[in-house]
Amino acid sequence: MTSTDKYPQFSALIRERYSCRAYSQAPVPPQTMTAIFEAARLAPSACNRQPWLFLVPKGDDELCAVREAYPRDWFKGAPEYIIVLADTEAAWRRQCDGKLHSDIDIAIAAEHICMAATALDLATCWVCNFDPEALRAAFNIPGRYEPAAIISLGYPAEPGDIPAKTRKSLAEIVRIGKF
């Protein structure tokens, strides 16, 4: 028995999650969105500060603003977006060097969103190459919140069409003992 045999559902889930760039226009039910946000709510964070806020654009003007902040054709086809905001005032800061942990904390919560969506037969894509100031202006985002990522979300246009993963080997990413 291999280690992954002990958690087959999770092993399958992490293999099914991918960065989707083609969505169907089927709406995502509100109860499904609630389940996804519940997964994010339960994410761990440094000192349990939970320095995140998830903004869900609604209406043509708001959806247009998100699409203008990242003007890629594939992105325009997503039926839902989640703007991941890092609350820099609420985040924990390491005392010895001042490192702010908001990016780490929101990354954990955002990946909980992506994994929950995958478990619910949805697809997602993290987007970080967008214009944060355009979002800040369009949504009147207060200064303490940093637009850190946008997650496109919806049912995949081609369900089950999961691209092959290209990843480094374990030998390339794991060190035991000193560097």
Coordinates of N, CA, C and O in Angstrom, one line a residue:
M1 N 0.9 -1.2 0.0 CA 0.0 0.0 0.0 C 0.9 1.2 0.0 O 1.8 1.4 0.8
T2 N 0.6 2.1 -0.9 CA 1.4 3.4 -1.0 C 0.7 4.4 -0.1 O -0.4 4.2 0.3
S3 N 1.4 5.5 0.2 CA 0.9 6.5 1.1 C -0.4 7.1 0.4 O -1.3 7.5 1.2
T4 N -0.4 7.3 -0.9 CA -1.6 7.9 -1.5 C -2.8 7.0 -1.4 O -3.9 7.5 -1.6
D5 N -2.6 5.7 -1.2 CA -3.7 4.8 -1.1 C -4.5 5.1 0.2 O -5.6 4.7 0.3
K6 N -3.8 5.7 1.1 CA -4.5 6.0 2.4 C -5.4 7.2 2.3 O -6.3 7.5 3.2
Y7 N -5.3 8.0 1.3 CA -6.2 9.1 1.1 C -6.5 9.3 -0.4 O -6.2 10.3 -1.1
P8 N -7.2 8.3 -1.0 CA -7.4 8.2 -2.4 C -8.3 9.4 -2.9 O -8.1 9.9 -4.0
Q9 N -9.3 9.9 -2.1 CA -10.1 11.0 -2.6 C -9.3 12.3 -2.7 O -9.4 13.0 -3.7
F10 N -8.4 12.5 -1.7 CA -7.6 13.7 -1.8 C -6.6 13.6 -2.9 O -6.4 14.6 -3.6
S11 N -6.0 12.5 -3.1 CA -5.0 12.3 -4.1 C -5.7 12.5 -5.5 O -5.1 13.2 -6.3
A12 N -6.8 12.0 -5.7 CA -7.6 12.2 -6.9 C -7.9 13.7 -7.1 O -7.8 14.3 -8.2
L13 N -8.3 14.4 -6.0 CA -8.7 15.8 -6.1 C -7.5 16.6 -6.5 O -7.7 17.5 -7.4
I14 N -6.4 16.4 -6.0 CA -5.2 17.3 -6.3 C -4.8 17.0 -7.7 O -4.2 17.9 -8.4
R15 N -5.0 15.8 -8.3 CA -4.7 15.6 -9.6 C -5.7 16.2 -10.6 O -5.4 16.5 -11.8
E16 N -7.0 16.3 -10.1 CA -8.0 16.9 -11.0 C -8.0 18.4 -11.1 O -8.5 19.0 -12.0
R17 N -7.5 19.1 -10.1 CA -7.4 20.5 -10.1 C -6.4 21.0 -11.1 O -5.3 20.5 -11.2
Y18 N -6.8 21.9 -11.9 CA -6.0 22.5 -12.9 C -6.4 24.0 -13.2 O -7.4 24.4 -12.7
S19 N -5.6 24.7 -13.9 CA -5.9 26.1 -14.3 C -6.8 26.0 -15.6 O -6.3 25.9 -16.7
C20 N -8.0 26.2 -15.4 CA -9.0 26.2 -16.5 C -9.0 27.5 -17.3 O -9.0 28.6 -16.7
R21 N -9.1 27.3 -18.6 CA -9.1 28.5 -19.4 C -10.2 28.4 -20.5 O -10.2 29.1 -21.5
A22 N -11.2 27.6 -20.2 CA -12.4 27.5 -21.0 C -13.6 27.0 -20.2 O -13.6 25.9 -19.6
Y23 N -14.6 27.9 -20.0 CA -15.7 27.7 -19.1 C -17.0 27.6 -19.9 O -17.2 28.3 -20.9
S24 N -17.9 26.8 -19.4 CA -19.3 26.8 -19.9 C -20.0 28.0 -19.3 O -19.5 28.6 -18.3
Q25 N -21.1 28.4 -19.8 CA -21.8 29.5 -19.3 C -22.9 29.1 -18.2 O -23.7 30.0 -17.8
A26 N -22.9 27.9 -17.8 CA -23.8 27.4 -16.8 C -23.6 28.2 -15.5 O -22.5 28.3 -15.1
P27 N -24.7 28.7 -14.9 CA -24.5 29.4 -13.7 C -24.1 28.5 -12.5 O -24.4 27.3 -12.5
V28 N -23.3 29.1 -11.6 CA -22.9 28.4 -10.4 C -24.0 28.7 -9.3 O -24.2 29.9 -9.0
P29 N -24.7 27.7 -8.8 CA -25.7 27.9 -7.8 C -25.2 28.6 -6.6 O -24.1 28.3 -6.1
P30 N -26.0 29.5 -6.0 CA -25.6 30.2 -4.7 C -25.1 29.2 -3.6 O -24.2 29.5 -2.9
Q31 N -25.8 28.1 -3.4 CA -25.4 27.2 -2.4 C -24.1 26.6 -2.6 O -23.3 26.3 -1.7
T32 N -23.7 26.4 -3.9 CA -22.3 25.9 -4.2 C -21.3 27.0 -3.9 O -20.2 26.7 -3.3
M33 N -21.6 28.3 -4.2 CA -20.7 29.3 -3.9 C -20.5 29.4 -2.3 O -19.4 29.6 -1.8
T34 N -21.6 29.2 -1.6 CA -21.5 29.2 -0.1 C -20.6 28.1 0.4 O -19.8 28.3 1.3
A35 N -20.7 26.9 -0.2 CA -19.9 25.8 0.2 C -18.4 26.1 -0.1 O -17.6 25.8 0.7
I36 N -18.1 26.8 -1.2 CA -16.8 27.1 -1.5 C -16.2 28.1 -0.5 O -15.1 28.0 -0.1
F37 N -17.0 29.1 -0.2 CA -16.5 30.1 0.8 C -16.4 29.5 2.2 O -15.6 30.0 2.9
E38 N -17.2 28.5 2.5 CA -17.1 27.9 3.8 C -15.7 27.2 3.8 O -15.0 27.2 4.9
A39 N -15.2 26.6 2.7 CA -13.9 26.0 2.7 C -12.8 27.0 2.9 O -11.9 26.8 3.7
A40 N -13.0 28.2 2.3 CA -12.0 29.3 2.6 C -12.1 29.8 4.0 O -11.0 30.0 4.6
R41 N -13.2 29.9 4.6 CA -13.4 30.4 5.9 C -12.6 29.5 6.9 O -12.1 29.9 7.9
L42 N -12.6 28.2 6.6 CA -11.9 27.2 7.5 C -10.4 27.1 7.3 O -9.7 26.4 8.0
A43 N -9.9 27.9 6.4 CA -8.4 27.8 6.1 C -7.6 28.3 7.3 O -8.1 29.2 8.0
P44 N -6.5 27.7 7.5 CA -5.6 28.2 8.6 C -4.9 29.5 8.2 O -4.8 29.8 7.0
S45 N -4.5 30.3 9.2 CA -3.8 31.5 8.9 C -2.9 31.8 10.1 O -3.1 31.3 11.2
A46 N -1.8 32.6 9.9 CA -0.9 32.9 11.0 C -1.6 33.6 12.1 O -2.3 34.5 12.0
C47 N -1.4 33.0 13.3 CA -2.1 33.5 14.6 C -3.6 33.6 14.4 O -4.2 34.5 15.1
N48 N -4.1 32.9 13.5 CA -5.6 32.9 13.3 C -6.1 34.3 12.9 O -7.3 34.6 13.3
R49 N -5.4 35.1 12.3 CA -5.8 36.4 12.0 C -6.8 36.5 10.8 O -7.5 37.5 10.7
Q50 N -6.8 35.5 10.0 CA -7.8 35.4 8.9 C -7.8 36.7 8.1 O -8.9 37.3 7.9
P51 N -6.7 37.1 7.5 CA -6.6 38.5 6.9 C -7.1 38.4 5.4 O -6.4 38.8 4.5
W52 N -8.3 38.0 5.2 CA -8.8 37.9 3.8 C -10.2 38.4 3.7 O -10.9 38.5 4.7
L53 N -10.5 38.8 2.5 CA -11.8 39.2 2.2 C -12.0 38.8 0.7 O -11.1 39.0 -0.1
F54 N -13.1 38.2 0.4 CA -13.4 37.7 -0.9 C -14.5 38.5 -1.6 O -15.6 38.6 -1.1
L55 N -14.2 39.2 -2.6 CA -15.1 40.1 -3.3 C -15.7 39.4 -4.5 O -14.9 38.9 -5.4
V56 N -17.0 39.3 -4.6 CA -17.6 38.6 -5.8 C -18.4 39.6 -6.6 O -19.4 40.2 -6.2
P57 N -17.8 39.9 -7.8 CA -18.4 40.9 -8.7 C -19.8 40.4 -9.2 O -19.9 39.3 -9.6
K58 N -20.7 41.3 -9.2 CA -22.0 41.0 -9.8 C -22.5 42.1 -10.7 O -22.1 43.3 -10.5
G59 N -23.3 41.8 -11.7 CA -23.8 42.8 -12.6 C -22.8 43.1 -13.7 O -21.6 42.9 -13.5
D60 N -23.3 43.6 -14.8 CA -22.5 43.8 -16.0 C -21.3 44.8 -15.8 O -20.2 44.5 -16.2
D61 N -21.6 45.8 -15.0 CA -20.5 46.8 -14.8 C -19.4 46.2 -14.0 O -18.2 46.5 -14.3
E62 N -19.7 45.5 -13.0 CA -18.6 44.9 -12.1 C -17.9 43.8 -12.9 O -16.7 43.7 -12.8
L63 N -18.6 43.0 -13.6 CA -17.9 41.9 -14.4 C -17.0 42.5 -15.4 O -15.9 42.1 -15.6
C64 N -17.5 43.6 -16.1 CA -16.7 44.3 -17.1 C -15.4 44.9 -16.4 O -14.3 44.8 -17.0
A65 N -15.5 45.4 -15.2 CA -14.4 46.0 -14.6 C -13.3 44.9 -14.3 O -12.1 45.2 -14.4
V66 N -13.7 43.7 -13.9 CA -12.8 42.6 -13.6 C -12.1 42.2 -14.9 O -10.9 42.0 -15.0
R67 N -12.9 42.1 -15.9 CA -12.4 41.7 -17.2 C -11.5 42.7 -17.8 O -10.5 42.3 -18.6
E68 N -11.7 43.9 -17.6 CA -10.7 45.0 -18.1 C -9.4 45.0 -17.3 O -8.4 45.4 -17.8
A69 N -9.5 44.6 -16.0 CA -8.3 44.5 -15.2 C -7.3 43.4 -15.7 O -6.1 43.4 -15.4
Y70 N -7.9 42.4 -16.4 CA -7.1 41.3 -16.9 C -7.7 41.0 -18.3 O -8.5 40.0 -18.4
P71 N -7.4 41.7 -19.3 CA -8.1 41.6 -20.6 C -7.6 40.5 -21.5 O -7.0 40.7 -22.5
R72 N -7.9 39.2 -21.1 CA -7.5 38.1 -21.9 C -8.8 37.4 -22.4 O -9.8 37.4 -21.6
D73 N -8.8 37.0 -23.6 CA -10.1 36.4 -24.2 C -10.6 35.3 -23.3 O -11.8 35.2 -23.1
W74 N -9.8 34.3 -23.0 CA -10.2 33.2 -22.2 C -10.9 33.6 -20.9 O -11.9 33.0 -20.5
F75 N -10.3 34.6 -20.3 CA -10.8 35.1 -19.0 C -12.2 35.7 -19.0 O -13.0 35.5 -18.1
K76 N -12.5 36.3 -20.1 CA -13.8 36.9 -20.3 C -15.0 35.9 -20.3 O -16.1 36.2 -20.1
G77 N -14.6 34.6 -20.6 CA -15.6 33.6 -20.6 C -16.0 33.0 -19.3 O -17.0 32.2 -19.3
A78 N -15.3 33.3 -18.2 CA -15.7 32.8 -16.9 C -17.0 33.4 -16.4 O -17.2 34.6 -16.5
P79 N -17.9 32.6 -15.9 CA -19.2 33.1 -15.4 C -19.0 33.8 -14.0 O -19.9 34.6 -13.6
E80 N -18.0 33.4 -13.2 CA -17.8 33.9 -11.9 C -16.4 34.3 -11.7 O -15.5 33.7 -12.3
Y81 N -16.2 35.3 -10.8 CA -14.8 35.7 -10.4 C -14.9 35.9 -8.9 O -15.9 36.4 -8.3
I82 N -13.7 35.6 -8.3 CA -13.6 35.9 -6.9 C -12.3 36.8 -6.8 O -11.2 36.3 -7.2
I83 N -12.4 38.0 -6.3 CA -11.3 38.9 -6.1 C -10.8 38.6 -4.7 O -11.5 38.8 -3.7
V84 N -9.6 38.1 -4.5 CA -9.0 37.8 -3.2 C -8.3 39.0 -2.7 O -7.3 39.4 -3.3
L85 N -8.7 39.5 -1.6 CA -8.1 40.7 -1.0 C -7.4 40.3 0.3 O -7.9 39.6 1.1
A86 N -6.2 40.8 0.4 CA -5.4 40.6 1.6 C -5.5 41.8 2.5 O -5.3 42.9 2.1
D87 N -6.0 41.6 3.7 CA -6.1 42.6 4.7 C -4.8 42.8 5.4 O -4.4 42.1 6.3
T88 N -4.0 43.8 4.9 CA -2.7 44.0 5.4 C -2.6 44.5 6.9 O -1.6 44.4 7.5
E89 N -3.7 45.1 7.3 CA -3.7 45.6 8.7 C -4.1 44.5 9.7 O -3.7 44.5 10.9
A90 N -4.8 43.5 9.2 CA -5.2 42.4 10.1 C -4.1 41.3 10.1 O -4.1 40.5 11.1
A91 N -3.3 41.2 9.1 CA -2.3 40.1 9.0 C -1.3 40.1 10.1 O -0.9 41.2 10.6
W92 N -0.8 38.9 10.4 CA 0.3 38.8 11.4 C 1.6 39.2 10.7 O 1.8 38.9 9.5
R93 N 2.4 39.8 11.5 CA 3.8 40.2 11.1 C 4.8 39.5 12.0 O 4.7 39.6 13.2
R94 N 5.8 38.8 11.4 CA 6.8 38.2 12.1 C 7.7 39.2 12.8 O 8.1 40.2 12.2
Q95 N 7.9 39.1 14.1 CA 8.6 40.1 14.9 C 10.1 40.3 14.5 O 10.6 41.4 14.4
C96 N 10.8 39.2 14.3 CA 12.2 39.3 14.1 C 12.6 40.0 12.8 O 13.7 40.7 12.7
D97 N 11.8 40.0 11.7 CA 12.2 40.6 10.5 C 11.1 41.4 9.9 O 11.2 42.0 8.8
G98 N 9.9 41.5 10.5 CA 8.8 42.3 10.0 C 8.0 41.7 8.8 O 7.2 42.3 8.2
K99 N 8.3 40.4 8.5 CA 7.6 39.8 7.3 C 6.1 39.7 7.6 O 5.7 39.1 8.5
L100 N 5.4 40.3 6.6 CA 3.9 40.3 6.6 C 3.5 39.0 6.0 O 3.9 38.6 4.9
H101 N 2.6 38.3 6.7 CA 2.1 37.0 6.2 C 0.8 37.0 5.5 O 0.2 35.9 5.2
S102 N 0.3 38.1 5.1 CA -1.0 38.2 4.4 C -1.0 37.4 3.1 O -1.9 36.7 2.8
D103 N 0.1 37.5 2.3 CA 0.2 36.7 1.1 C 0.1 35.2 1.3 O -0.6 34.5 0.6
I104 N 0.8 34.8 2.3 CA 0.8 33.3 2.6 C -0.6 32.9 3.0 O -1.2 31.9 2.6
D105 N -1.2 33.7 3.9 CA -2.6 33.3 4.4 C -3.6 33.3 3.3 O -4.4 32.4 3.3
I106 N -3.6 34.4 2.5 CA -4.6 34.4 1.4 C -4.4 33.3 0.4 O -5.3 32.8 -0.2
A107 N -3.1 32.9 0.2 CA -2.8 31.8 -0.7 C -3.4 30.5 -0.2 O -4.0 29.7 -1.0
I108 N -3.3 30.3 1.1 CA -3.9 29.0 1.6 C -5.4 29.1 1.5 O -6.0 28.1 1.0
A109 N -6.1 30.2 1.8 CA -7.5 30.3 1.7 C -8.0 30.2 0.2 O -9.0 29.5 -0.1
A110 N -7.2 30.8 -0.7 CA -7.6 30.8 -2.1 C -7.4 29.4 -2.7 O -8.3 28.9 -3.5
E111 N -6.4 28.6 -2.2 CA -6.3 27.2 -2.7 C -7.4 26.4 -2.1 O -7.9 25.4 -2.7
H112 N -7.9 26.7 -0.9 CA -9.0 26.0 -0.3 C -10.2 26.2 -1.3 O -11.0 25.3 -1.5
I113 N -10.4 27.4 -1.8 CA -11.4 27.8 -2.7 C -11.3 26.9 -4.0 O -12.3 26.3 -4.4
C114 N -10.1 26.8 -4.5 CA -9.9 26.1 -5.7 C -10.1 24.6 -5.5 O -10.7 23.9 -6.4
M115 N -9.7 24.0 -4.4 CA -9.9 22.6 -4.1 C -11.3 22.3 -3.9 O -11.9 21.3 -4.4
A116 N -12.0 23.2 -3.2 CA -13.5 23.0 -2.9 C -14.2 23.0 -4.3 O -15.1 22.2 -4.5
A117 N -13.9 24.0 -5.1 CA -14.5 24.1 -6.4 C -14.3 22.8 -7.2 O -15.2 22.3 -7.8
T118 N -13.1 22.3 -7.2 CA -12.8 21.0 -7.9 C -13.6 19.9 -7.4 O -14.2 19.1 -8.2
A119 N -13.7 19.8 -6.1 CA -14.6 18.7 -5.5 C -16.0 18.9 -5.9 O -16.8 17.9 -5.9
L120 N -16.4 20.1 -6.2 CA -17.8 20.3 -6.6 C -18.0 20.4 -8.1 O -19.0 20.9 -8.7
D121 N -17.0 19.8 -8.9 CA -17.1 19.7 -10.3 C -17.0 21.0 -11.0 O -17.4 21.1 -12.2
L122 N -16.4 22.0 -10.4 CA -16.1 23.3 -11.0 C -14.7 23.3 -11.3 O -13.9 22.5 -10.9
A123 N -14.3 24.4 -12.1 CA -12.9 24.6 -12.5 C -12.6 26.0 -12.1 O -13.4 26.9 -12.0
T124 N -11.3 26.3 -11.9 CA -10.8 27.6 -11.5 C -9.5 27.9 -12.2 O -8.8 27.0 -12.7
C125 N -9.1 29.1 -12.1 CA -7.7 29.5 -12.5 C -7.3 30.7 -11.6 O -8.1 31.7 -11.5
W126 N -6.2 30.6 -11.0 CA -5.6 31.7 -10.3 C -5.1 32.7 -11.3 O -4.4 32.4 -12.3
V127 N -5.3 34.0 -11.1 CA -4.8 35.1 -11.9 C -4.1 36.1 -11.0 O -4.8 36.6 -10.1
C128 N -2.9 36.3 -11.3 CA -2.1 37.3 -10.5 C -1.6 38.5 -11.4 O -1.2 39.5 -10.8
N129 N -1.6 38.3 -12.7 CA -1.1 39.3 -13.6 C -2.2 40.2 -14.1 O -2.7 40.2 -15.2
F130 N -2.8 41.0 -13.1 CA -3.9 41.9 -13.4 C -3.5 43.3 -12.9 O -2.5 43.5 -12.2
D131 N -4.3 44.3 -13.2 CA -4.1 45.7 -12.8 C -4.8 45.9 -11.4 O -6.0 46.1 -11.4
P132 N -4.1 45.8 -10.3 CA -4.8 46.0 -9.0 C -5.4 47.3 -8.8 O -6.4 47.5 -8.1
E133 N -4.8 48.4 -9.3 CA -5.3 49.7 -9.2 C -6.6 49.9 -9.9 O -7.5 50.6 -9.5
A134 N -6.8 49.2 -11.0 CA -8.0 49.3 -11.8 C -9.2 48.6 -10.9 O -10.3 49.2 -10.8
L135 N -8.8 47.5 -10.2 CA -9.8 46.9 -9.4 C -10.1 47.8 -8.1 O -11.3 47.9 -7.7
R136 N -9.1 48.3 -7.6 CA -9.2 49.2 -6.4 C -10.2 50.4 -6.7 O -11.1 50.7 -6.0
A137 N -10.0 51.0 -7.9 CA -10.9 52.1 -8.3 C -12.3 51.6 -8.6 O -13.3 52.2 -8.2
A138 N -12.4 50.5 -9.4 CA -13.7 50.1 -9.8 C -14.6 49.6 -8.6 O -15.8 49.8 -8.6
F139 N -14.0 49.1 -7.6 CA -14.7 48.5 -6.5 C -14.6 49.3 -5.2 O -15.0 48.9 -4.1
N140 N -13.9 50.5 -5.2 CA -13.8 51.3 -4.1 C -13.1 50.6 -2.9 O -13.6 50.6 -1.8
I141 N -12.1 49.8 -3.2 CA -11.4 49.0 -2.2 C -10.6 49.8 -1.3 O -9.7 50.6 -1.8
P142 N -10.8 49.8 0.0 CA -10.0 50.6 0.9 C -8.5 50.2 0.9 O -8.2 49.1 0.6
G143 N -7.7 51.2 1.3 CA -6.3 51.0 1.3 C -5.7 49.9 2.0 O -4.7 49.3 1.7
R144 N -6.4 49.4 3.1 CA -5.8 48.3 3.9 C -5.9 47.0 3.2 O -5.3 46.0 3.6
Y145 N -6.8 46.9 2.1 CA -6.9 45.7 1.4 C -6.1 45.7 0.1 O -6.2 46.6 -0.7
E146 N -5.3 44.7 -0.1 CA -4.5 44.5 -1.3 C -5.1 43.5 -2.2 O -5.3 42.4 -1.8
P147 N -5.5 43.9 -3.5 CA -6.0 43.0 -4.4 C -4.9 42.0 -4.8 O -3.9 42.4 -5.4
A148 N -4.9 40.8 -4.3 CA -3.8 39.9 -4.4 C -4.0 38.9 -5.6 O -3.0 38.5 -6.2
A149 N -5.2 38.5 -5.9 CA -5.4 37.5 -6.9 C -6.9 37.6 -7.4 O -7.7 38.1 -6.6
I150 N -7.1 37.1 -8.5 CA -8.5 36.9 -9.0 C -8.6 35.4 -9.3 O -7.7 34.8 -10.0
I151 N -9.7 34.8 -8.9 CA -9.9 33.4 -9.2 C -11.1 33.4 -10.2 O -12.2 33.8 -9.8
S152 N -10.9 32.9 -11.4 CA -12.0 32.7 -12.3 C -12.6 31.3 -11.9 O -11.9 30.4 -11.5
L153 N -13.9 31.2 -12.1 CA -14.6 30.1 -11.6 C -15.8 29.7 -12.4 O -16.5 30.7 -12.8
G154 N -16.0 28.5 -12.6 CA -17.2 28.0 -13.4 C -17.1 26.6 -13.7 O -16.1 25.9 -13.4
Y155 N -18.1 26.1 -14.4 CA -18.0 24.7 -14.9 C -17.1 24.7 -16.1 O -17.2 25.6 -17.0
P156 N -16.3 23.7 -16.2 CA -15.4 23.6 -17.4 C -16.2 23.4 -18.7 O -17.2 22.7 -18.7
A157 N -15.7 24.0 -19.8 CA -16.4 23.8 -21.1 C -16.3 22.3 -21.5 O -17.2 21.8 -22.1
E158 N -15.2 21.7 -21.2 CA -15.0 20.3 -21.5 C -14.7 19.5 -20.2 O -13.6 19.3 -19.8
P159 N -15.8 19.1 -19.5 CA -15.6 18.3 -18.3 C -14.7 17.1 -18.5 O -14.9 16.4 -19.5
G160 N -13.8 16.9 -17.6 CA -13.0 15.7 -17.6 C -11.8 15.8 -18.5 O -10.9 15.0 -18.6
D161 N -11.7 17.0 -19.2 CA -10.5 17.2 -20.1 C -9.4 17.9 -19.3 O -9.2 19.1 -19.4
I162 N -8.7 17.2 -18.4 CA -7.7 17.7 -17.5 C -6.4 17.6 -18.2 O -5.9 16.5 -18.6
P163 N -5.7 18.7 -18.4 CA -4.4 18.7 -19.0 C -3.3 18.0 -18.2 O -3.5 17.9 -16.9
A164 N -2.4 17.4 -18.8 CA -1.3 16.7 -18.1 C -0.5 17.7 -17.3 O -0.3 18.9 -17.7
K165 N -0.1 17.3 -16.1 CA 0.7 18.2 -15.3 C 2.2 18.0 -15.5 O 2.7 16.8 -15.6
T166 N 2.9 19.1 -15.6 CA 4.4 19.0 -15.7 C 4.9 19.6 -14.5 O 4.7 20.8 -14.2
R167 N 5.5 18.8 -13.7 CA 6.0 19.2 -12.4 C 7.5 18.7 -12.2 O 7.9 17.7 -12.8
K168 N 8.2 19.4 -11.4 CA 9.5 18.9 -11.0 C 9.5 17.6 -10.2 O 8.5 17.3 -9.6
S169 N 10.5 16.9 -10.3 CA 10.6 15.6 -9.5 C 10.8 16.0 -8.0 O 11.2 17.1 -7.6
L170 N 10.5 15.0 -7.2 CA 10.7 15.1 -5.7 C 12.1 15.4 -5.4 O 12.4 16.3 -4.5
A171 N 13.0 14.8 -6.1 CA 14.5 15.1 -5.9 C 14.8 16.5 -6.1 O 15.8 17.0 -5.5
E172 N 14.1 17.2 -7.0 CA 14.4 18.6 -7.3 C 13.8 19.6 -6.3 O 14.3 20.7 -6.2
I173 N 12.8 19.1 -5.5 CA 12.1 20.0 -4.6 C 12.2 19.7 -3.1 O 11.8 20.5 -2.3
V174 N 12.8 18.6 -2.8 CA 12.9 18.2 -1.4 C 14.4 18.1 -1.0 O 15.2 17.4 -1.7
R175 N 14.8 18.7 0.1 CA 16.1 18.5 0.7 C 15.9 18.0 2.1 O 15.1 18.5 2.9
I176 N 16.7 17.0 2.5 CA 16.7 16.4 3.8 C 18.0 16.9 4.5 O 19.0 16.6 4.0
G177 N 17.8 17.5 5.6 CA 19.0 18.0 6.3 C 19.5 19.4 5.7 O 18.7 20.1 5.1
K178 N 20.7 19.7 5.9 CA 21.3 21.0 5.6 C 21.3 21.2 4.0 O 21.4 20.2 3.3
F179 N 21.3 22.4 3.6 CA 21.3 22.8 2.2 C 22.7 22.5 1.7 O 23.2 21.9 1.0

